[in-house]
Amino acid sequence: MAAIEIIAFANFREASNLDDLIRGLPNIAAFVHLNWNSLQDLHSGRATTAYETLLKLSGDSVVNAFVVANPKPAENIPIVLGTPVSEFAVAKLILEENRDKWEACLKATLDGIKITKGAAAGIHATEEKDANTYVFVIGWSSIEVWFSEHRAAFDHAYASDIYRDTITLTDFAAKHARLKQRL
C-alpha cells in the first residue's frame, strides 16, 4: 500500500489551521510531495536524519499538510507524480450521507482526465486521520496546458457538472506544484 505525504513549506509563519494554508495565505514557498512505499515506511522515515534535514530546509516554518494512504488507481501513482505539474485538490465532504455521490463524482473526474488534452492521469485517496477529507492529484504535461484546459473545461457540460457537484458536496481547494528535480 503506497502513501503520499504533501508538505507545505512556508516562509512567514505557521498557518493557524490547514484551511488557512490551503485557501491561499501569502508567501507560501513550496508544496512538496513524498511518495512512500507504505504508511509504515512513512512513519519510520519521519524518524530519520534525512527527513529532519528536509524539514530544516524550509527555514522558519513547515506545515505537514496531508498524509494519504492507498491512492487509487495505484498504477497511476508514478505517472501522476512524474509529470512536470501536479495539481493537488483537497475536498472535505460536507455531509457523510453524500459519500457515494461524491465518490461517483471522483470516478467521473478520473474518466474525464482520460480524454483531456495534456492530462496524464489522476489518483485519489482519503487523508490518514480524516476519512471525510479527500486528496485528488492530477498530473499535467505543463502549466500552460493546465491553464488552457481548465479555462476550456467550463465550456463543456461534463466538466461543469463535475465542478458543480464538487462545490455542492465538499469544501474544495486546489494547489499546484511544479517538480523541477527529484531528490
mmCIF file of C-alpha atoms in Angstrom:
data_model
loop_
_atom_site.group_PDB
_atom_site.id
_atom_site.type_symbol
_atom_site.label_atom_id
_atom_site.label_comp_id
_atom_site.label_asym_id
_atom_site.label_seq_id
_atom_site.Cartn_x
_atom_site.Cartn_y
_atom_site.Cartn_z
ATOM 1 C CA MET A 1 0.000 0.000 0.000
ATOM 2 C CA ALA A 2 1.504 3.328 -1.065
ATOM 3 C CA ALA A 3 1.337 6.536 0.943
ATOM 4 C CA ILE A 4 1.808 10.120 -0.199
ATOM 5 C CA GLU A 5 2.800 12.939 2.124
ATOM 6 C CA ILE A 6 2.200 16.506 0.998
ATOM 7 C CA ILE A 7 4.276 19.052 2.911
ATOM 8 C CA ALA A 8 3.844 22.815 2.715
ATOM 9 C CA PHE A 9 6.979 24.887 3.253
ATOM 10 C CA ALA A 10 6.031 28.422 4.274
ATOM 11 C CA ASN A 11 8.363 31.360 4.788
ATOM 12 C CA PHE A 12 6.213 33.553 7.006
ATOM 13 C CA ARG A 13 4.670 31.696 9.970
ATOM 14 C CA GLU A 14 2.841 28.512 10.680
ATOM 15 C CA ALA A 15 -0.728 28.654 9.446
ATOM 16 C CA SER A 16 -3.241 28.617 12.270
ATOM 17 C CA ASN A 17 -5.031 25.744 10.570
ATOM 18 C CA LEU A 18 -4.936 23.755 7.370
ATOM 19 C CA ASP A 19 -7.878 25.618 5.838
ATOM 20 C CA ASP A 20 -5.969 28.919 6.118
ATOM 21 C CA LEU A 21 -2.974 27.340 4.435
ATOM 22 C CA ILE A 22 -4.891 25.857 1.532
ATOM 23 C CA ARG A 23 -7.061 28.887 0.922
ATOM 24 C CA GLY A 24 -4.047 30.887 -0.146
ATOM 25 C CA LEU A 25 -2.225 32.684 2.623
ATOM 26 C CA PRO A 26 0.526 34.791 1.029
ATOM 27 C CA ASN A 27 4.185 33.842 0.907
ATOM 28 C CA ILE A 28 3.860 30.078 0.563
ATOM 29 C CA ALA A 29 7.260 28.988 -0.671
ATOM 30 C CA ALA A 30 6.536 25.467 -1.900
ATOM 31 C CA PHE A 31 4.475 22.318 -1.733
ATOM 32 C CA VAL A 32 6.456 19.086 -1.838
ATOM 33 C CA HIS A 33 5.108 15.574 -2.125
ATOM 34 C CA LEU A 34 6.872 12.455 -0.958
ATOM 35 C CA ASN A 35 5.829 9.102 -2.361
ATOM 36 C CA TRP A 36 6.363 6.368 0.260
ATOM 37 C CA ASN A 37 6.067 2.619 -0.349
ATOM 38 C CA SER A 38 3.707 2.270 2.616
ATOM 39 C CA LEU A 39 2.199 4.134 5.542
ATOM 40 C CA GLN A 40 4.579 2.215 7.829
ATOM 41 C CA ASP A 41 7.562 3.410 5.749
ATOM 42 C CA LEU A 42 6.288 6.982 6.034
ATOM 43 C CA HIS A 43 6.109 6.832 9.821
ATOM 44 C CA SER A 44 9.540 5.133 10.049
ATOM 45 C CA GLY A 45 11.005 7.622 7.577
ATOM 46 C CA ARG A 46 9.920 10.575 9.676
ATOM 47 C CA ALA A 47 12.345 9.397 12.383
ATOM 48 C CA THR A 48 15.390 9.614 10.080
ATOM 49 C CA THR A 49 18.090 12.264 9.854
ATOM 50 C CA ALA A 50 17.334 12.732 6.151
ATOM 51 C CA TYR A 51 13.730 13.666 6.954
ATOM 52 C CA GLU A 52 14.861 16.107 9.661
ATOM 53 C CA THR A 53 17.241 17.674 7.133
ATOM 54 C CA LEU A 54 14.408 18.069 4.622
ATOM 55 C CA LEU A 55 12.304 19.902 7.193
ATOM 56 C CA LYS A 56 15.233 22.171 8.156
ATOM 57 C CA LEU A 57 15.497 23.311 4.525
ATOM 58 C CA SER A 58 12.202 25.126 4.981
ATOM 59 C CA GLY A 59 13.594 27.900 7.132
ATOM 60 C CA ASP A 60 11.080 29.258 9.605
ATOM 61 C CA SER A 61 8.001 27.179 9.065
ATOM 62 C CA VAL A 62 6.858 23.764 7.926
ATOM 63 C CA VAL A 63 3.281 22.622 7.901
ATOM 64 C CA ASN A 64 2.669 18.940 7.248
ATOM 65 C CA ALA A 65 -0.466 19.280 5.210
ATOM 66 C CA PHE A 66 -1.646 15.769 4.357
ATOM 67 C CA VAL A 67 -0.852 12.102 4.506
ATOM 68 C CA VAL A 68 -2.906 9.842 2.262
ATOM 69 C CA ALA A 69 -2.665 6.070 2.150
ATOM 70 C CA ASN A 70 -3.501 3.712 -0.691
ATOM 71 C CA PRO A 71 -4.086 6.199 -3.532
ATOM 72 C CA LYS A 72 -6.213 4.740 -6.326
ATOM 73 C CA PRO A 73 -5.710 3.657 -9.012
ATOM 74 C CA ALA A 74 -2.284 2.508 -7.796
ATOM 75 C CA GLU A 75 -0.901 2.095 -11.319
ATOM 76 C CA ASN A 76 -1.341 5.852 -11.874
ATOM 77 C CA ILE A 77 0.860 6.916 -8.932
ATOM 78 C CA PRO A 78 4.197 7.015 -10.814
ATOM 79 C CA ILE A 79 2.532 8.645 -13.830
ATOM 80 C CA VAL A 80 0.865 11.416 -11.814
ATOM 81 C CA LEU A 81 3.841 12.169 -9.586
ATOM 82 C CA GLY A 82 6.266 12.021 -12.513
ATOM 83 C CA THR A 83 4.645 14.791 -14.567
ATOM 84 C CA PRO A 84 6.016 18.354 -14.726
ATOM 85 C CA VAL A 85 2.887 19.727 -13.000
ATOM 86 C CA SER A 86 0.919 18.045 -10.238
ATOM 87 C CA GLU A 87 -2.433 19.536 -9.292
ATOM 88 C CA PHE A 88 -3.425 18.762 -5.701
ATOM 89 C CA ALA A 89 -7.109 19.201 -4.987
ATOM 90 C CA VAL A 90 -8.408 18.823 -1.451
ATOM 91 C CA ALA A 91 -12.086 18.260 -0.801
ATOM 92 C CA LYS A 92 -13.713 17.878 2.604
ATOM 93 C CA LEU A 93 -17.033 16.072 2.375
ATOM 94 C CA ILE A 94 -19.729 18.279 3.898
ATOM 95 C CA LEU A 95 -22.262 15.527 4.700
ATOM 96 C CA GLU A 96 -21.256 11.886 5.142
ATOM 97 C CA GLU A 97 -24.531 10.709 3.601
ATOM 98 C CA ASN A 98 -23.305 12.173 0.285
ATOM 99 C CA ARG A 99 -20.177 9.956 0.184
ATOM 100 C CA ASP A 100 -21.482 7.685 -2.625
ATOM 101 C CA LYS A 101 -22.435 10.678 -4.774
ATOM 102 C CA TRP A 102 -19.047 12.307 -4.122
ATOM 103 C CA GLU A 103 -17.138 9.125 -4.960
ATOM 104 C CA ALA A 104 -19.139 8.864 -8.210
ATOM 105 C CA CYS A 105 -18.004 12.432 -8.943
ATOM 106 C CA LEU A 106 -14.372 11.369 -8.336
ATOM 107 C CA LYS A 107 -14.824 8.474 -10.773
ATOM 108 C CA ALA A 108 -16.304 10.844 -13.362
ATOM 109 C CA THR A 109 -13.287 13.116 -12.877
ATOM 110 C CA LEU A 110 -10.884 10.210 -13.480
ATOM 111 C CA ASP A 111 -12.851 9.285 -16.611
ATOM 112 C CA GLY A 112 -12.678 12.891 -17.808
ATOM 113 C CA ILE A 113 -8.914 13.028 -17.325
ATOM 114 C CA LYS A 114 -8.523 10.203 -19.838
ATOM 115 C CA ILE A 115 -9.947 12.428 -22.579
ATOM 116 C CA THR A 116 -8.429 15.763 -21.510
ATOM 117 C CA LYS A 117 -5.541 17.127 -23.586
ATOM 118 C CA GLY A 118 -2.339 17.321 -21.556
ATOM 119 C CA ALA A 119 -3.682 15.478 -18.509
ATOM 120 C CA ALA A 120 -1.607 12.362 -17.854
ATOM 121 C CA ALA A 121 -3.608 10.617 -15.121
ATOM 122 C CA GLY A 122 -5.231 11.110 -11.726
ATOM 123 C CA ILE A 123 -5.237 9.464 -8.302
ATOM 124 C CA HIS A 124 -7.273 9.994 -5.153
ATOM 125 C CA ALA A 125 -7.343 8.876 -1.528
ATOM 126 C CA THR A 126 -8.652 9.934 1.851
ATOM 127 C CA GLU A 127 -6.493 11.678 4.406
ATOM 128 C CA GLU A 128 -4.934 9.367 7.013
ATOM 129 C CA LYS A 129 -6.651 10.968 10.021
ATOM 130 C CA ASP A 130 -9.901 12.129 8.412
ATOM 131 C CA ALA A 131 -11.865 9.849 6.077
ATOM 132 C CA ASN A 132 -14.011 12.830 5.030
ATOM 133 C CA THR A 133 -11.011 14.669 3.561
ATOM 134 C CA TYR A 134 -10.149 13.544 0.040
ATOM 135 C CA VAL A 135 -6.961 14.398 -1.801
ATOM 136 C CA PHE A 136 -7.064 14.184 -5.592
ATOM 137 C CA VAL A 137 -3.894 14.574 -7.642
ATOM 138 C CA ILE A 138 -3.809 15.114 -11.415
ATOM 139 C CA GLY A 139 -0.609 15.057 -13.459
ATOM 140 C CA TRP A 140 -0.296 17.598 -16.305
ATOM 141 C CA SER A 141 2.228 17.971 -19.128
ATOM 142 C CA SER A 142 2.762 21.713 -18.436
ATOM 143 C CA ILE A 143 1.302 24.655 -16.532
ATOM 144 C CA GLU A 144 0.298 26.236 -19.859
ATOM 145 C CA VAL A 145 -1.735 23.167 -20.837
ATOM 146 C CA TRP A 146 -3.297 23.037 -17.371
ATOM 147 C CA PHE A 147 -4.317 26.695 -17.636
ATOM 148 C CA SER A 148 -5.794 26.425 -21.136
ATOM 149 C CA GLU A 149 -7.627 23.165 -20.416
ATOM 150 C CA HIS A 150 -9.138 24.438 -17.165
ATOM 151 C CA ARG A 151 -10.497 27.503 -18.953
ATOM 152 C CA ALA A 152 -11.846 25.396 -21.823
ATOM 153 C CA ALA A 153 -13.394 22.815 -19.482
ATOM 154 C CA PHE A 154 -16.091 25.191 -18.316
ATOM 155 C CA ASP A 155 -17.402 25.348 -21.879
ATOM 156 C CA HIS A 156 -18.277 21.642 -21.620
ATOM 157 C CA ALA A 157 -21.309 20.432 -19.668
ATOM 158 C CA TYR A 158 -19.413 17.341 -18.455
ATOM 159 C CA ALA A 159 -16.771 19.355 -16.577
ATOM 160 C CA SER A 160 -19.266 21.980 -15.435
ATOM 161 C CA ASP A 161 -21.455 19.281 -13.888
ATOM 162 C CA ILE A 162 -18.476 17.757 -12.066
ATOM 163 C CA TYR A 163 -17.423 21.170 -10.775
ATOM 164 C CA ARG A 164 -20.981 21.971 -9.640
ATOM 165 C CA ASP A 165 -21.190 18.666 -7.748
ATOM 166 C CA THR A 166 -17.750 19.223 -6.246
ATOM 167 C CA ILE A 167 -18.576 22.631 -4.795
ATOM 168 C CA THR A 168 -22.017 21.439 -3.657
ATOM 169 C CA LEU A 169 -20.803 18.288 -1.882
ATOM 170 C CA THR A 170 -17.446 19.461 -0.496
ATOM 171 C CA ASP A 171 -15.355 22.313 0.791
ATOM 172 C CA PHE A 172 -12.826 22.423 -2.027
ATOM 173 C CA ALA A 173 -9.391 23.930 -2.696
ATOM 174 C CA ALA A 174 -6.614 23.211 -5.213
ATOM 175 C CA LYS A 175 -2.878 23.913 -5.352
ATOM 176 C CA HIS A 176 -0.232 23.191 -7.962
ATOM 177 C CA ALA A 177 3.337 22.006 -7.642
ATOM 178 C CA ARG A 178 5.906 22.094 -10.399
ATOM 179 C CA LEU A 179 8.550 19.462 -9.893
ATOM 180 C CA LYS A 180 11.925 20.650 -11.133
ATOM 181 C CA GLN A 181 14.093 17.999 -9.555
ATOM 182 C CA ARG A 182 13.717 14.610 -7.924
ATOM 183 C CA LEU A 183 15.621 14.032 -4.688
#
